[in-house]
Short mmCIF file of C-alpha atoms in Angstrom, two decimals:
data_model
loop_
_atom_site.label_atom_id
_atom_site.label_comp_id
_atom_site.label_asym_id
_atom_site.label_seq_id
_atom_site.Cartn_x
_atom_site.Cartn_y
_atom_site.Cartn_z
CA VAL A 1 -4.28 -44.20 -52.82
CA ARG A 2 -3.93 -43.24 -49.19
CA GLY A 3 -2.56 -39.85 -49.38
CA ILE A 4 -1.34 -36.92 -51.73
CA ARG A 5 2.20 -35.68 -51.55
CA HIS A 6 2.81 -31.93 -52.29
CA SER A 7 5.57 -29.52 -51.93
CA LEU A 8 5.25 -26.18 -50.13
CA ALA A 9 8.99 -25.79 -49.76
CA TRP A 10 10.43 -22.48 -50.74
CA SER A 11 13.38 -20.50 -49.88
CA ALA A 12 14.87 -17.13 -51.13
CA ASP A 13 18.47 -18.83 -50.87
CA PRO A 14 19.44 -20.39 -54.17
CA ALA A 15 21.91 -22.73 -52.19
CA ILE A 16 18.79 -24.52 -51.00
CA PHE A 17 18.10 -27.52 -53.24
CA GLY A 18 14.32 -27.17 -54.44
CA ALA A 19 14.19 -23.62 -53.05
CA GLU A 20 11.75 -22.68 -55.82
CA ALA A 21 9.63 -25.81 -55.91
CA ALA A 22 6.58 -24.04 -54.65
CA ALA A 23 4.90 -20.63 -54.74
CA LYS A 24 6.83 -18.03 -52.71
CA ASP A 25 7.11 -18.79 -49.03
CA GLY A 26 4.31 -21.35 -48.94
CA ALA A 27 1.76 -18.87 -50.42
CA ALA A 28 -0.06 -21.67 -52.10
CA ALA A 29 -1.38 -22.77 -48.77
CA ALA A 30 -3.51 -19.67 -48.76
CA ASP A 31 -4.60 -19.55 -52.39
CA PRO A 32 -8.38 -19.94 -52.57
CA ALA A 33 -8.07 -22.48 -55.53
CA PHE A 34 -5.65 -24.53 -53.58
CA ARG A 35 -8.01 -24.65 -50.63
CA ARG A 36 -11.01 -25.67 -52.84
CA GLY A 37 -8.93 -28.59 -53.80
CA PHE A 38 -7.52 -29.11 -50.44
CA ALA A 39 -11.08 -29.47 -49.06
CA LEU A 40 -11.67 -32.63 -51.24
CA LEU A 41 -8.91 -34.60 -49.33
CA GLU A 42 -11.24 -35.02 -46.23
CA LYS A 43 -14.05 -36.10 -48.44
CA PHE A 44 -11.96 -38.93 -50.08
CA GLY A 45 -10.17 -39.87 -46.93
CA PHE A 46 -6.78 -38.81 -48.21
CA SER A 47 -3.81 -37.46 -46.01
CA TYR A 48 -1.80 -34.49 -47.09
CA ASP A 49 1.83 -35.29 -47.05
CA VAL A 50 3.68 -32.02 -47.14
CA TRP A 51 7.37 -31.24 -47.94
CA MET A 52 8.35 -28.07 -46.58
CA PHE A 53 10.97 -26.05 -45.04
CA HIS A 54 11.07 -24.66 -41.44
CA GLU A 55 9.88 -21.29 -42.73
CA GLN A 56 6.60 -22.75 -44.01
CA LEU A 57 5.59 -24.03 -40.68
CA ALA A 58 3.23 -21.04 -39.81
CA GLN A 59 1.46 -21.49 -43.26
CA VAL A 60 0.84 -25.06 -42.68
CA ALA A 61 -0.31 -24.48 -39.09
CA ASP A 62 -3.05 -22.15 -40.62
CA LEU A 63 -3.95 -24.73 -43.08
CA ALA A 64 -4.47 -27.18 -40.27
CA ARG A 65 -6.71 -24.94 -38.34
CA ALA A 66 -8.72 -24.14 -41.40
CA PHE A 67 -9.22 -27.93 -42.27
CA PRO A 68 -9.32 -29.69 -38.87
CA GLY A 69 -10.81 -32.78 -40.37
CA THR A 70 -7.96 -33.31 -42.87
CA THR A 71 -4.83 -35.53 -41.88
CA ILE A 72 -1.81 -33.63 -42.44
CA VAL A 73 1.65 -35.51 -42.42
CA VAL A 74 4.76 -33.27 -42.02
CA ASN A 75 7.67 -34.87 -43.87
CA HIS A 76 11.20 -34.61 -42.55
CA VAL A 77 10.34 -32.70 -39.42
CA ALA A 78 9.82 -29.73 -41.56
CA GLU A 79 13.29 -29.70 -42.75
CA PRO A 80 15.21 -27.18 -40.52
CA LEU A 81 17.64 -25.40 -42.94
CA GLY A 82 21.26 -25.14 -42.08
CA ILE A 83 23.35 -24.20 -45.18
CA GLY A 84 23.88 -21.24 -47.24
CA SER A 85 22.47 -18.09 -45.47
CA TYR A 86 21.06 -20.44 -42.77
CA SER A 87 22.75 -21.85 -39.73
CA ARG A 88 21.52 -24.66 -37.57
CA GLU A 89 22.10 -22.71 -34.35
CA ALA A 90 19.89 -19.73 -35.71
CA THR A 91 17.23 -21.97 -37.17
CA PHE A 92 16.77 -24.34 -34.19
CA PRO A 93 14.60 -22.03 -32.01
CA LYS A 94 12.58 -20.67 -34.90
CA TRP A 95 12.02 -24.36 -35.94
CA GLU A 96 11.09 -25.51 -32.48
CA LYS A 97 8.64 -22.49 -32.02
CA GLY A 98 6.96 -23.44 -35.39
CA ILE A 99 6.85 -27.25 -34.70
CA ARG A 100 5.05 -26.61 -31.38
CA GLU A 101 2.66 -24.34 -32.78
CA LEU A 102 1.88 -26.73 -35.75
CA ALA A 103 1.43 -29.65 -33.30
CA ALA A 104 -1.15 -27.41 -31.24
CA ALA A 105 -2.94 -26.28 -34.48
CA SER A 106 -4.81 -29.56 -34.93
CA PRO A 107 -4.87 -32.98 -33.56
CA ASN A 108 -4.93 -34.36 -37.04
CA VAL A 109 -1.28 -33.07 -37.66
CA HIS A 110 1.41 -35.87 -37.61
CA CYS A 111 5.03 -35.83 -38.08
CA LYS A 112 7.58 -38.07 -39.76
CA LEU A 113 10.75 -38.41 -37.88
CA SER A 114 13.06 -38.34 -40.87
CA GLY A 115 15.19 -36.32 -43.41
CA LEU A 116 17.89 -34.93 -41.13
CA ALA A 117 20.54 -36.65 -43.21
CA MET A 118 20.03 -34.41 -46.08
CA CYS A 119 22.62 -31.78 -46.85
CA SER A 120 20.29 -29.00 -46.46
CA THR A 121 20.08 -29.36 -42.70
CA GLY A 122 23.63 -28.49 -42.21
CA PHE A 123 25.09 -31.40 -40.17
CA ARG A 124 27.67 -31.71 -42.84
CA PHE A 125 28.07 -35.48 -42.50
CA ASP A 126 27.95 -35.73 -46.25
CA GLU A 127 31.37 -33.76 -46.30
CA ARG A 128 33.29 -36.20 -44.15
CA PRO A 129 35.74 -38.87 -45.50
CA VAL A 130 34.28 -41.44 -43.19
CA PRO A 131 30.56 -41.73 -42.72
CA PRO A 132 29.10 -41.09 -39.20
CA SER A 133 28.23 -43.98 -36.92
CA SER A 134 24.73 -44.50 -35.61
CA GLN A 135 25.79 -43.10 -32.21
CA GLU A 136 27.12 -39.91 -33.84
CA LEU A 137 23.76 -39.51 -35.81
CA ALA A 138 21.76 -40.14 -32.65
CA ALA A 139 23.53 -37.57 -30.66
CA ALA A 140 23.20 -34.86 -33.43
CA TRP A 141 19.38 -35.56 -34.22
CA ALA A 142 18.05 -36.38 -30.72
CA PRO A 143 17.29 -32.81 -29.91
CA TYR A 144 15.18 -32.32 -32.86
CA PHE A 145 13.26 -35.60 -32.56
CA ARG A 146 12.73 -35.01 -29.02
CA VAL A 147 11.03 -31.71 -29.64
CA CYS A 148 8.63 -33.33 -32.15
CA LEU A 149 7.88 -36.28 -29.77
CA GLU A 150 7.15 -33.77 -26.89
CA ALA A 151 5.09 -31.48 -29.27
CA PHE A 152 3.17 -34.08 -31.09
CA GLY A 153 3.26 -36.94 -28.65
CA VAL A 154 4.31 -40.39 -29.55
CA GLU A 155 0.83 -41.13 -31.08
CA ARG A 156 1.49 -38.55 -33.58
CA CYS A 157 5.05 -39.41 -34.83
CA LEU A 158 6.58 -42.12 -36.84
CA PHE A 159 10.04 -42.87 -38.01
CA ALA A 160 10.72 -42.93 -41.72
CA SER A 161 13.70 -43.03 -44.09
CA ASN A 162 14.39 -40.61 -46.87
CA PHE A 163 16.45 -43.20 -49.04
CA PRO A 164 18.12 -42.82 -51.51
CA VAL A 165 18.56 -39.09 -50.65
CA ASP A 166 19.83 -39.97 -47.06
CA LYS A 167 22.56 -42.04 -48.55
CA VAL A 168 24.57 -38.90 -49.08
CA SER A 169 25.34 -39.05 -45.32
CA CYS A 170 24.96 -42.73 -44.16
CA ASP A 171 23.85 -46.07 -45.09
CA TYR A 172 20.45 -47.52 -44.45
CA THR A 173 21.34 -49.78 -41.57
CA VAL A 174 23.24 -47.00 -39.70
CA LEU A 175 20.30 -44.65 -40.18
CA TRP A 176 17.74 -46.97 -38.53
CA ASN A 177 20.03 -47.92 -35.88
CA ALA A 178 20.39 -44.25 -34.95
CA PHE A 179 16.55 -44.00 -34.74
CA LYS A 180 16.69 -46.86 -32.31
CA LEU A 181 19.34 -45.35 -30.05
CA ILE A 182 17.37 -42.16 -29.88
CA VAL A 183 14.40 -43.86 -28.33
CA LYS A 184 16.21 -46.70 -26.55
CA ASP A 185 14.82 -45.69 -23.10
CA SER A 186 11.19 -45.57 -24.44
CA SER A 187 8.68 -48.28 -23.62
CA ASP A 188 8.27 -51.32 -25.87
CA ALA A 189 4.73 -49.96 -26.62
CA ASP A 190 6.01 -46.65 -27.73
CA LYS A 191 8.63 -48.05 -29.94
CA ARG A 192 6.20 -50.21 -31.67
CA ARG A 193 3.96 -47.13 -32.32
CA LEU A 194 6.82 -45.14 -33.71
CA PHE A 195 8.32 -47.99 -35.87
CA HIS A 196 5.25 -49.64 -36.86
CA SER A 197 1.66 -49.03 -35.54
CA ASN A 198 1.37 -45.47 -36.15
CA ALA A 199 2.25 -45.86 -39.91
CA LYS A 200 0.00 -48.72 -40.20
CA ALA A 201 -2.93 -46.84 -38.69
CA LEU A 202 -2.21 -43.67 -40.55
CA TYR A 203 -2.13 -45.19 -44.07
CA ARG A 204 -4.66 -47.86 -43.23
CA MET A 205 -2.43 -50.74 -44.22
#
């Protein structure tokens, strides 16, 4: 065991899959009983791999400040919502602000560059009769991943898939080629960190 996966994802919008998967608006993160359990993660050397929506970024930042010795891994760039009552255009600046604040909260917070192929993010590639190319995905997702890379730095980011969930929008090879296109101008050393070394170090493989 290297880490504990847990959901703080919550939304008032029933259009969002998993909207009620956690206590209201990430409130579990502030619950004293939850925090007593959370305190054990550092003791046993486990990471906290959290699934959340962009609306829970502030709660996770508070958790990171309260437990600076615990490694927190943000799954799917905190899933910025873009369907139902949400729009990508309105969500992006709120998400970006939350990401930058979370990255600054503790050097032990890491970010998985993944998950934007999910329907909930509102790119609507899943609705197309012909799947997107790697170039299309890279163009759509690059602004999000660049924010994360700027906020966390290359050393605290890692590419990851979300298969089979991502399959609703694209196939596996197209997804990973899109990731490669997004960082095509990065140094070989940075690419190795993002695609290999950071994950290996984070999960002690």
